[in-house]
PDB file of C-alpha atoms in Angstrom:
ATOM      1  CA  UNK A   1     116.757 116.356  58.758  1.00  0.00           C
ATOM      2  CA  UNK A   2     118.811 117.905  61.313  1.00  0.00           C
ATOM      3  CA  UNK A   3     117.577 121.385  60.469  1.00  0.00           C
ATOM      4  CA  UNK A   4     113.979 120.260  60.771  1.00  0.00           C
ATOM      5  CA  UNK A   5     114.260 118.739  64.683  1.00  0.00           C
ATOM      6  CA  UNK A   6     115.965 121.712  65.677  1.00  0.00           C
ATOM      7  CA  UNK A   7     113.253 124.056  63.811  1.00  0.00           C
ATOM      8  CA  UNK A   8     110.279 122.160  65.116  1.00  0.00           C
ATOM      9  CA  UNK A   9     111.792 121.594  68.656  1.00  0.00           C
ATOM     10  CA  UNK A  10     111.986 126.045  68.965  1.00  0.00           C
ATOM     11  CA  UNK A  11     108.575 126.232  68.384  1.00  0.00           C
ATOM     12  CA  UNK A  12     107.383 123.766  70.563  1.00  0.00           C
ATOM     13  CA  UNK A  13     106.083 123.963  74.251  1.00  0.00           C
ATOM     14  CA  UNK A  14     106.395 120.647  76.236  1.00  0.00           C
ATOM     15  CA  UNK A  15     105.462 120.248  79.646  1.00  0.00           C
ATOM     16  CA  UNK A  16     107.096 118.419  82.300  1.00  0.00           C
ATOM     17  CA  UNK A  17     105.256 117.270  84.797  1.00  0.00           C
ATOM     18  CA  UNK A  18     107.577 115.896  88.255  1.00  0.00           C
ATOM     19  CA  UNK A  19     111.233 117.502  88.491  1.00  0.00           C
ATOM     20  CA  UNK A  20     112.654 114.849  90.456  1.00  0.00           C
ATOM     21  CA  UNK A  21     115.070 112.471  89.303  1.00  0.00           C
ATOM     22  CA  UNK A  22     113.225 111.885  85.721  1.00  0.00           C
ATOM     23  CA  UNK A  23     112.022 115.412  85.095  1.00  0.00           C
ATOM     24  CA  UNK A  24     115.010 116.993  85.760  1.00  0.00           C
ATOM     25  CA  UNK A  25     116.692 114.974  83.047  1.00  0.00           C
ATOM     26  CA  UNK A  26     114.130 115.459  80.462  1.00  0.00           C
ATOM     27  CA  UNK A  27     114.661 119.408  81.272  1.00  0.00           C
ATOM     28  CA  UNK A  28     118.172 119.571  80.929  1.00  0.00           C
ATOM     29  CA  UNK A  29     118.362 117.056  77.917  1.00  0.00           C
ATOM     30  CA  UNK A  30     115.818 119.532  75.803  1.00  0.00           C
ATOM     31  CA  UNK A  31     117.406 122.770  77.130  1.00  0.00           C
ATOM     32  CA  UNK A  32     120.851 121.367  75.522  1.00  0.00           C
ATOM     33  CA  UNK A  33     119.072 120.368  72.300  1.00  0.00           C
ATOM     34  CA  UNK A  34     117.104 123.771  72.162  1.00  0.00           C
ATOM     35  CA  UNK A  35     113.508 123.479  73.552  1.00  0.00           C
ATOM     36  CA  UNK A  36     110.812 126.283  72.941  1.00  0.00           C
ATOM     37  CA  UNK A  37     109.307 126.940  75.600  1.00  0.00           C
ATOM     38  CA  UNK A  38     109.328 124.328  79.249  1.00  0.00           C
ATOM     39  CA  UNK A  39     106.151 124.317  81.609  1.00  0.00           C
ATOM     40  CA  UNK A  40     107.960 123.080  84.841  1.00  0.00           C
ATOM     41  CA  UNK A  41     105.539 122.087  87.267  1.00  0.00           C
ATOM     42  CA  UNK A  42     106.536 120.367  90.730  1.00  0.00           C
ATOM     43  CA  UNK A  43     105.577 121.505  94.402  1.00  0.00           C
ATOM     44  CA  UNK A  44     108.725 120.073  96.040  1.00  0.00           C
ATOM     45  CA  UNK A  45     111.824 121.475  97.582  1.00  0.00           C
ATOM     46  CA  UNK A  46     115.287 119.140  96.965  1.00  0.00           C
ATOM     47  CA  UNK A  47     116.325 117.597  99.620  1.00  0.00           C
ATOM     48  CA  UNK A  48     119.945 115.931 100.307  1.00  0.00           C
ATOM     49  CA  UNK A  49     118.928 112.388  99.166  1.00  0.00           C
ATOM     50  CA  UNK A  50     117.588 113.589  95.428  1.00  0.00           C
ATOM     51  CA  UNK A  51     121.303 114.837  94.642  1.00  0.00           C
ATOM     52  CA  UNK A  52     121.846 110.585  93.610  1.00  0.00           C
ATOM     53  CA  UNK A  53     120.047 110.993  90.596  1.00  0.00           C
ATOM     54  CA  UNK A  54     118.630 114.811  90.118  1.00  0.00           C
ATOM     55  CA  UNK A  55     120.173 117.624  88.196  1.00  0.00           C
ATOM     56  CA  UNK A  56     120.592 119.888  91.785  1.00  0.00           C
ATOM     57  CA  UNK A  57     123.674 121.103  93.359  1.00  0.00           C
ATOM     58  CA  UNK A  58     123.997 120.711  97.083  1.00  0.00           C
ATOM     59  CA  UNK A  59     123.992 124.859  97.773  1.00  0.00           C
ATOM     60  CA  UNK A  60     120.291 124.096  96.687  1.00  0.00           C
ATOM     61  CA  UNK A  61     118.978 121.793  99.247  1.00  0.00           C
ATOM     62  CA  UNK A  62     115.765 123.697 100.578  1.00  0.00           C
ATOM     63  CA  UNK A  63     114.965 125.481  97.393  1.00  0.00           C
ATOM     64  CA  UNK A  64     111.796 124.826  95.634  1.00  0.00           C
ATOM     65  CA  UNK A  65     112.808 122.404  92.769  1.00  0.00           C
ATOM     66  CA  UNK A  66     111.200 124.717  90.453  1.00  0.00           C
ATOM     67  CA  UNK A  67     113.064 127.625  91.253  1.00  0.00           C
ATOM     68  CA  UNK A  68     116.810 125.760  91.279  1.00  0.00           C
ATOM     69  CA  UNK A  69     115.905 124.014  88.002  1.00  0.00           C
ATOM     70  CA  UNK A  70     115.060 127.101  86.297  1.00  0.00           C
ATOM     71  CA  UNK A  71     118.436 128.776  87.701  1.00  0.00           C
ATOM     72  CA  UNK A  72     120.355 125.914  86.199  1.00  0.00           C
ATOM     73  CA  UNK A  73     118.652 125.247  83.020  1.00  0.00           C
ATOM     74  CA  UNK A  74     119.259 129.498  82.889  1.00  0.00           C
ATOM     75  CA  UNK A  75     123.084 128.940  83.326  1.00  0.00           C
ATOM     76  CA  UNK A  76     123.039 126.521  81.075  1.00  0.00           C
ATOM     77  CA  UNK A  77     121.222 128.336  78.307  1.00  0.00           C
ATOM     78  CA  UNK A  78     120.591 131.420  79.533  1.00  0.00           C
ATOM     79  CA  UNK A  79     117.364 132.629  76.796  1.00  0.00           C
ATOM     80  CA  UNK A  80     115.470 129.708  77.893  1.00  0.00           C
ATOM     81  CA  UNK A  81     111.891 129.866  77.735  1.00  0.00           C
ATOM     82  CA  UNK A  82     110.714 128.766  81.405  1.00  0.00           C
ATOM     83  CA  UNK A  83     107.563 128.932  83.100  1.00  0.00           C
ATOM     84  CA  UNK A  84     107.462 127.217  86.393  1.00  0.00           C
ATOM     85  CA  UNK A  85     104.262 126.239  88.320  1.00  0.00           C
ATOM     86  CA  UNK A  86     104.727 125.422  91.877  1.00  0.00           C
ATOM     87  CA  UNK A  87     101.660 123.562  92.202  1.00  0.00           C
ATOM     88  CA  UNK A  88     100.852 119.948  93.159  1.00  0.00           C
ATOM     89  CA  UNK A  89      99.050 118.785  89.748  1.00  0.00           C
ATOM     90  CA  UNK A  90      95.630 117.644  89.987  1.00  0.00           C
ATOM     91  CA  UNK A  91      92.895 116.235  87.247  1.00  0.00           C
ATOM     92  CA  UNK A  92      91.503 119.447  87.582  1.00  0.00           C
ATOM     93  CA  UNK A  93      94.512 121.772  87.053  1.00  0.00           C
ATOM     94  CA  UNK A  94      96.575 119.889  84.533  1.00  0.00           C
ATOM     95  CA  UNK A  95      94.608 120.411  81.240  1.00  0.00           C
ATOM     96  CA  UNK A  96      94.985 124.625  82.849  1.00  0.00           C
ATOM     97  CA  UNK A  97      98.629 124.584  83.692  1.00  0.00           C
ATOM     98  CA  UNK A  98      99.825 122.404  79.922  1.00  0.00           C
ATOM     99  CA  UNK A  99      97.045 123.964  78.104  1.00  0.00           C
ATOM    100  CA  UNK A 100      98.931 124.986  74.679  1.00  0.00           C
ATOM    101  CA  UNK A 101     101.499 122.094  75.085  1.00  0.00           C
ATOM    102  CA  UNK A 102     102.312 119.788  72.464  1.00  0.00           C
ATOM    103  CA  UNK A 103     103.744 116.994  74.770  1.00  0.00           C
ATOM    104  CA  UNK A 104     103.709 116.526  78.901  1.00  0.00           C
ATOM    105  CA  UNK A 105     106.420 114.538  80.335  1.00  0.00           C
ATOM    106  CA  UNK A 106     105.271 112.430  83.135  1.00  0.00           C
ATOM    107  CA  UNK A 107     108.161 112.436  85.419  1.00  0.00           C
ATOM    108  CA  UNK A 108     106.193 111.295  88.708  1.00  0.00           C
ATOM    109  CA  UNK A 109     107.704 109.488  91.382  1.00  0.00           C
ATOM    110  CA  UNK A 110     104.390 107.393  92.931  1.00  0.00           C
ATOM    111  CA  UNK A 111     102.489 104.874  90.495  1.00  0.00           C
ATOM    112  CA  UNK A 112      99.085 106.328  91.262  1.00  0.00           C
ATOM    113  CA  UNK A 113     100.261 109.628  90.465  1.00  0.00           C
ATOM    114  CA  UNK A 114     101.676 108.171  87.153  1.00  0.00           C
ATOM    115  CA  UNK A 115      98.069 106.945  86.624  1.00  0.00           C
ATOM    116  CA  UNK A 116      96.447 109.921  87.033  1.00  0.00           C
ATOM    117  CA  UNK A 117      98.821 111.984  84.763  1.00  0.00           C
ATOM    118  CA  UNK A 118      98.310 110.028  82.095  1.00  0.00           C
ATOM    119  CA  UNK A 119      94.582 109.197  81.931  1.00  0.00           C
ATOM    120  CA  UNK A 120      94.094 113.188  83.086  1.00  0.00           C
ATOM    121  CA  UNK A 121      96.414 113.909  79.134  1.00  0.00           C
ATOM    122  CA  UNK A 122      94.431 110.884  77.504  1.00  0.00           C
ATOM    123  CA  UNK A 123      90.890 111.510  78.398  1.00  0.00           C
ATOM    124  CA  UNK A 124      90.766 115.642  78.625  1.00  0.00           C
ATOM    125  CA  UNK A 125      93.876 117.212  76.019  1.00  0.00           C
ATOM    126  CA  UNK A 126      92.970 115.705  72.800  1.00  0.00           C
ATOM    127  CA  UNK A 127      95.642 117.491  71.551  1.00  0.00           C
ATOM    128  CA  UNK A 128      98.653 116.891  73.849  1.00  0.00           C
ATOM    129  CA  UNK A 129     100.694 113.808  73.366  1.00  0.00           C
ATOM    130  CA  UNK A 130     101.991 111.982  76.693  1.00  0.00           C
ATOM    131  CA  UNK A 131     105.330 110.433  77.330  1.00  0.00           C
ATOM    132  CA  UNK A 132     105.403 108.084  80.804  1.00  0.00           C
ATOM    133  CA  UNK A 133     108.154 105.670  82.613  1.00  0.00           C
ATOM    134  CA  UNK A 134     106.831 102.737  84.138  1.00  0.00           C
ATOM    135  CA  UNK A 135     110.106 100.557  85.219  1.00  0.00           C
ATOM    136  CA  UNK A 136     113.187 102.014  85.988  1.00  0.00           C
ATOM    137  CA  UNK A 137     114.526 100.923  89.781  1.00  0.00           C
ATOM    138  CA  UNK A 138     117.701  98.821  90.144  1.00  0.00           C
ATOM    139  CA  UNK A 139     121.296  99.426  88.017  1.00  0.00           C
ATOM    140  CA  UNK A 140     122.409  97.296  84.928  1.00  0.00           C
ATOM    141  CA  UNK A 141     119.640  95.474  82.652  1.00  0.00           C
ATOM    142  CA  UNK A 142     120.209  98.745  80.244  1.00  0.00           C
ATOM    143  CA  UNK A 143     118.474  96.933  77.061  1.00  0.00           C
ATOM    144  CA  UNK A 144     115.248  95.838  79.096  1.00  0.00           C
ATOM    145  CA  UNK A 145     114.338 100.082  79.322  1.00  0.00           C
ATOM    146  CA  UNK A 146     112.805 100.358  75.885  1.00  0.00           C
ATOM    147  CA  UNK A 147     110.187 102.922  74.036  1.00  0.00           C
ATOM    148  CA  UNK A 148     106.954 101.707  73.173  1.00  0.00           C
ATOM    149  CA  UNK A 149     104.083 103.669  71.628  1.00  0.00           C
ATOM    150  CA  UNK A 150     101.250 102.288  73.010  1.00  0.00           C
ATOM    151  CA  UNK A 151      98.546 104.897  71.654  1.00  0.00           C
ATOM    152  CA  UNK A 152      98.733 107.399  68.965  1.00  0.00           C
ATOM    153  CA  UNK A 153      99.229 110.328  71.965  1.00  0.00           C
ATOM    154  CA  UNK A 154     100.961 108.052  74.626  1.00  0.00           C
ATOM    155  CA  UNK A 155     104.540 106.687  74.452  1.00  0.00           C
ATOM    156  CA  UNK A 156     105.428 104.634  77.238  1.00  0.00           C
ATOM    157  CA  UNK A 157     108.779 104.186  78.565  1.00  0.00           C
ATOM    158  CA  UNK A 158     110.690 101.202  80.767  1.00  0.00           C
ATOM    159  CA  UNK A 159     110.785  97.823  81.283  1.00  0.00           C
ATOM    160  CA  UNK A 160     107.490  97.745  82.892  1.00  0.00           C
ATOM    161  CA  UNK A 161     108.245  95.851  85.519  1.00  0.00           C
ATOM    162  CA  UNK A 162     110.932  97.383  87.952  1.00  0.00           C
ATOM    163  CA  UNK A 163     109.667  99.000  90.655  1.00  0.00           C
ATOM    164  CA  UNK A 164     111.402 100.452  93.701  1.00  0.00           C
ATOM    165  CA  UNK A 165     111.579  98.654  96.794  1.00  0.00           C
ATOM    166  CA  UNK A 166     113.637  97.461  99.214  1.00  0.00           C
ATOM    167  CA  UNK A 167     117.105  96.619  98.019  1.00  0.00           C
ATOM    168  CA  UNK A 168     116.167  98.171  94.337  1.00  0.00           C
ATOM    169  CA  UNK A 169     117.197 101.740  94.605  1.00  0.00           C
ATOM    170  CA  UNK A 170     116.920 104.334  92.180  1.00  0.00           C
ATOM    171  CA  UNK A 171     119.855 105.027  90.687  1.00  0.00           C
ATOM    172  CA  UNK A 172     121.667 108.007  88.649  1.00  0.00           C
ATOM    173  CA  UNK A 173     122.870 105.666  85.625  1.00  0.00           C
ATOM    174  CA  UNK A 174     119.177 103.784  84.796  1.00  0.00           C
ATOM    175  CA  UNK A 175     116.923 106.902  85.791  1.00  0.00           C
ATOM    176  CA  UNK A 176     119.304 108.664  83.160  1.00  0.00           C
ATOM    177  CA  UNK A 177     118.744 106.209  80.409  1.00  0.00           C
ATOM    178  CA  UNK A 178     114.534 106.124  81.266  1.00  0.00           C
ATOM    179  CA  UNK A 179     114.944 109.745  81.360  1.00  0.00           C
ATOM    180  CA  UNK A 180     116.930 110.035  78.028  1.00  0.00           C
ATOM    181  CA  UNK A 181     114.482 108.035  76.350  1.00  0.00           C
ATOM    182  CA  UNK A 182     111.942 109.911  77.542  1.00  0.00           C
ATOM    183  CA  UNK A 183     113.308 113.287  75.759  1.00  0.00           C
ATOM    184  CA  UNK A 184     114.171 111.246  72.719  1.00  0.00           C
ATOM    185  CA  UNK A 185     110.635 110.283  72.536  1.00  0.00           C
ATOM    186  CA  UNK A 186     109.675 113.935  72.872  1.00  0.00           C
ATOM    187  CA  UNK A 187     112.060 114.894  69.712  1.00  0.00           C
ATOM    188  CA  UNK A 188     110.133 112.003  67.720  1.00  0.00           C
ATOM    189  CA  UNK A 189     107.141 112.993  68.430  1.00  0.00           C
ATOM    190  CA  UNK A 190     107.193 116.569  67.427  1.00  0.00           C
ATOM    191  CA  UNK A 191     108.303 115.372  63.925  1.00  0.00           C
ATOM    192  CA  UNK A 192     105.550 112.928  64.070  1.00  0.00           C
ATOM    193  CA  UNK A 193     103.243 113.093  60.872  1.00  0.00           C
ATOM    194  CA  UNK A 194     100.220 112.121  62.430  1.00  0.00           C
ATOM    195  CA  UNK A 195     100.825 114.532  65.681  1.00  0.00           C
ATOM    196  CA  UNK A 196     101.851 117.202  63.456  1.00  0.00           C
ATOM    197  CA  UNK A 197      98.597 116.583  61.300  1.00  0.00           C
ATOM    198  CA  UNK A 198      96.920 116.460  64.866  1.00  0.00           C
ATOM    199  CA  UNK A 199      98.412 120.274  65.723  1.00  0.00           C
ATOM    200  CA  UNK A 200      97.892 121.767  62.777  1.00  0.00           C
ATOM    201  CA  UNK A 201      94.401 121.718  62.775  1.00  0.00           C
ATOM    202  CA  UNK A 202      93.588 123.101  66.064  1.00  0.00           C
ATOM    203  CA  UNK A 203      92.418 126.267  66.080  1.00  0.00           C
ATOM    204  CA  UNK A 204      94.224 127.881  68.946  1.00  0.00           C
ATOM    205  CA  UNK A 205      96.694 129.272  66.565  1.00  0.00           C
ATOM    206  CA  UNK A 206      99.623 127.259  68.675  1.00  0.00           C
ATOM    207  CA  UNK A 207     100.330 124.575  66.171  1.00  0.00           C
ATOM    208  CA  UNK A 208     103.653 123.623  65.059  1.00  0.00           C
TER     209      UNK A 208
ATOM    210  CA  UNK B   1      81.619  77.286  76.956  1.00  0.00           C
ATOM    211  CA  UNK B   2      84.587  79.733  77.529  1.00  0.00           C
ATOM    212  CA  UNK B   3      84.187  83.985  76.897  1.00  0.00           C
ATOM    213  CA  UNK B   4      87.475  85.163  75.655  1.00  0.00           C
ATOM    214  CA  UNK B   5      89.194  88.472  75.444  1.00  0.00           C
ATOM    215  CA  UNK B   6      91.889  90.200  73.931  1.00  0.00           C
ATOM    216  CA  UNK B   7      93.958  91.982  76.546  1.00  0.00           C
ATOM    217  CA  UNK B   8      97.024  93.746  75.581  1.00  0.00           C
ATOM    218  CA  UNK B   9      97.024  91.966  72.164  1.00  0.00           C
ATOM    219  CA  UNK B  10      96.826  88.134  73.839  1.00  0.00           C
ATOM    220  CA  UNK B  11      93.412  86.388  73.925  1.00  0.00           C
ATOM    221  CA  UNK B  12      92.334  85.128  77.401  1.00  0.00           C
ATOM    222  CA  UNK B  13      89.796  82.507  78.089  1.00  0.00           C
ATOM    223  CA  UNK B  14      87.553  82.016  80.676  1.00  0.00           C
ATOM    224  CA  UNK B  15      84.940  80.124  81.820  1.00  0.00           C
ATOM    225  CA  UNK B  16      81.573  81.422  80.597  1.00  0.00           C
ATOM    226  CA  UNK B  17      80.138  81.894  84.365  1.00  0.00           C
ATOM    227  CA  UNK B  18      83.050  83.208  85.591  1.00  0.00           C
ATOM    228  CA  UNK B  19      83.824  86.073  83.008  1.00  0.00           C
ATOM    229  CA  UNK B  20      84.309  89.477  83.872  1.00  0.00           C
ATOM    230  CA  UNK B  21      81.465  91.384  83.105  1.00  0.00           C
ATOM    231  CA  UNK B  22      82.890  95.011  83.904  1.00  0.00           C
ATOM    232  CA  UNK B  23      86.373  96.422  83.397  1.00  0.00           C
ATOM    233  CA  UNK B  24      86.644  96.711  87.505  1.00  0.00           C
ATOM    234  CA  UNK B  25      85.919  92.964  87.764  1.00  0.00           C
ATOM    235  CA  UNK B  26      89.009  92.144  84.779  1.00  0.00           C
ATOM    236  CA  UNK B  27      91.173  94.156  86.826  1.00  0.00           C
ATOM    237  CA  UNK B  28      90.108  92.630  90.007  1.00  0.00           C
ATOM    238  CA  UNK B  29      90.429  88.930  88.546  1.00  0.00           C
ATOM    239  CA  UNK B  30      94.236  89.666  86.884  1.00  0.00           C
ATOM    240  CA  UNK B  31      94.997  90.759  90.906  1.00  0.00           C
ATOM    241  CA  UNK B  32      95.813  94.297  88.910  1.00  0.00           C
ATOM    242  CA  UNK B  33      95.294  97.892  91.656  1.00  0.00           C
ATOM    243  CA  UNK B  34      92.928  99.556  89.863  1.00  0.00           C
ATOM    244  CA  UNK B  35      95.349 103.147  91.009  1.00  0.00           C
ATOM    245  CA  UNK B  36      98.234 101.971  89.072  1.00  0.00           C
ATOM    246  CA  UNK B  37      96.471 100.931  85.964  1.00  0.00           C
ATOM    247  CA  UNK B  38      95.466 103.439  82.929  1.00  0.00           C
ATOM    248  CA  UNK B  39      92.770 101.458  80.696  1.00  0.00           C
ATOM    249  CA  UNK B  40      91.264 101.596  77.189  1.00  0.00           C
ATOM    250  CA  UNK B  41      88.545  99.687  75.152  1.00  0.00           C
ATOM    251  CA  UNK B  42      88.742  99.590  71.367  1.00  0.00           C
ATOM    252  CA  UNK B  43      91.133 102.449  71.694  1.00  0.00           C
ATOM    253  CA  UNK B  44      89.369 104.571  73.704  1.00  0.00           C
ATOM    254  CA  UNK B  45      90.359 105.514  77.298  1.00  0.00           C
ATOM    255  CA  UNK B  46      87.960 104.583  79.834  1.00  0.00           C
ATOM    256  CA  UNK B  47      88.462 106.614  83.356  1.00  0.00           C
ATOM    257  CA  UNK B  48      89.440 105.096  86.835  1.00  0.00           C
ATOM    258  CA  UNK B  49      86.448 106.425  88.102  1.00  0.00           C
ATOM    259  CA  UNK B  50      84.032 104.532  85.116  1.00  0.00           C
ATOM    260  CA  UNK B  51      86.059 100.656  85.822  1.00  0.00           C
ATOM    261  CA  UNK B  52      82.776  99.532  87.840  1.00  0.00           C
ATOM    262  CA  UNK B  53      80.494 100.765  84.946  1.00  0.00           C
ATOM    263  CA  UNK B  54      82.883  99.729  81.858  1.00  0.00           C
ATOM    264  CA  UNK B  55      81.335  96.795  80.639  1.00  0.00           C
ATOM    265  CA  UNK B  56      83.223  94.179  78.558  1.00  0.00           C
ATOM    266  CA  UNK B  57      82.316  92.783  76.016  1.00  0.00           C
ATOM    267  CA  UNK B  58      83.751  89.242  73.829  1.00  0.00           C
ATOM    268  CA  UNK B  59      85.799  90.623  70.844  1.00  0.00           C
ATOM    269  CA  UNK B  60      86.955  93.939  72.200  1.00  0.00           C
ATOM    270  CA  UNK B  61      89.982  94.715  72.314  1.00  0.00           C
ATOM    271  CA  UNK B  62      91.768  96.184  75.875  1.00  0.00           C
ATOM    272  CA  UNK B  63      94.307  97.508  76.279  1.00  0.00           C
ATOM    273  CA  UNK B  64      95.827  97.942  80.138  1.00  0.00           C
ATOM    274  CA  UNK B  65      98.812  99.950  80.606  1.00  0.00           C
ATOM    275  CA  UNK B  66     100.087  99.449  84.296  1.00  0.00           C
ATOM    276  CA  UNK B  67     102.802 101.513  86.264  1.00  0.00           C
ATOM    277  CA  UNK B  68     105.491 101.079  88.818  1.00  0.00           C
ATOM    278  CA  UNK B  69     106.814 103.860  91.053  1.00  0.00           C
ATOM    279  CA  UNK B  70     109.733 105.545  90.668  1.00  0.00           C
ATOM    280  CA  UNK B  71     111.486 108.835  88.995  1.00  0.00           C
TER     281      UNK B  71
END
């Protein structure tokens, strides 16, 4: 079993789409476990406040989050398979920029952007499989963040209801878990028979 | 008379007069911003930009899948 995640997880390409506080996570999580190859896509530099929750070092405030992720996802494995798009994704560019992927990590901050991510992967990559987080603000309540595949392509991740605000800050500890169950997801998914079915019957020769 | 739906697996009633007659009018009645919300009829996704147009029908089955910021 063990063998077979690992296997199917090399030859996979999984985008992530956000490297904030969420994609960051997901990034790191897969590098450890042994991704194939990572579309990173974010137009964003870090900034001081994103070092509560984001996998950046402090030397790195300024730097596009693309470019500092890469360098530490490098360190931390260093033949990673990277590609990183500084772009701000758009319905128009996304099916371009995770054409070929298996999965896209929605790691956005705003709701609408969330939105569009997800109906853009739905409607127009009828091969690509979506994982999102709706619900994630605050600390504690650890059980309410659960998985839930809502469609066969689109596993949705949170409690659904936890928005930020004032007084309900984003926080390292819950982001993690959302973000943890986001890569989790990911794993299942590429071992999923119906997905797998899915993939290896497109043509484009990229099929797990 | 009441027109009822299924949203997100629960049946809703409502008054026969007063039913939504296009995905853009559900959303409007459930007080739901149509930006945060990604939709689907009988399993199918319907686009943002096709709420107005969606109609609904008794019997179908919709699913809405709404979204809070943050990451």
């Amino acid at each position: 079993m063990m063998t077979t995640v690992f296997f199917e997880l090399k030859n996979s390409q999984i985008g992530i789409a956000g490297l904030g506080g969420l994609g960051s996570n997901v990034a790191v999580a897969l590098v450890r476990t042994g991704a194939g190859r990572l579309i990173l896509a974010d137009f964003d530099v870090v900034e001081e406040p994103n070092l509560n929750r984001q996998q950046y070092f402090l030397d790195q405030v300024g730097c596009h989050k693309v470019d500092a992720l890469t360098a530490n996802l490098l360190r931390i494995r260093p033949d990673s398979d990277l590609v990183g798009r500084k772009v701000r994704l758009t319905p128009d560019n996304i099916p371009v920029i995770f054409a070929g992927c298996h999965v896209v990590a929605e790691c956005f901050d705003r709701s609408d952007q969330k939105q569009m991510l997800v109906e853009t992967v739905l409607s127009r990559m009828p091969d690509t499989a979506i994982v999102s987080v709706s619900g994630l603000a605050g600390y504690g309540r650890s059980n309410d963040i659960v998985t839930r595949r809502i469609h066969r392509r689109h596993v949705l991740v949170g409690d659904g209801t936890s928005g930020i605000g004032p007084g309900v800050p984003l926080t390292a500890s819950r982001v993690g878990i959302a973000a943890h169950h986001q890569a989790n997801a990911i794993l299942e998914l590429l071992l999923d028979t119906e997905m797998r079915s899915l993939w290896a019957r497109r043509n484009t020769g990229a099929g797990i | 008379m009441n027109t009822t739906l299924r949203i997100n697996g629960n049946d809703k009633q409502f008054p026969q007069d007063r039913a939504p007659k296009t995905l853009a009018e559900l959303l409007a009645e459930l007080k739901i911003d149509q930006a945060t919300v990604v939709a689907e009829i009988d399993g199918r996704i319907v686009e943002r930009k096709d709420f107005a147009s969606a109609a609904l029908q008794p019997g179908q089955s919709i699913e809405l899948v709404r979204f809070v910021g943050g990451g």
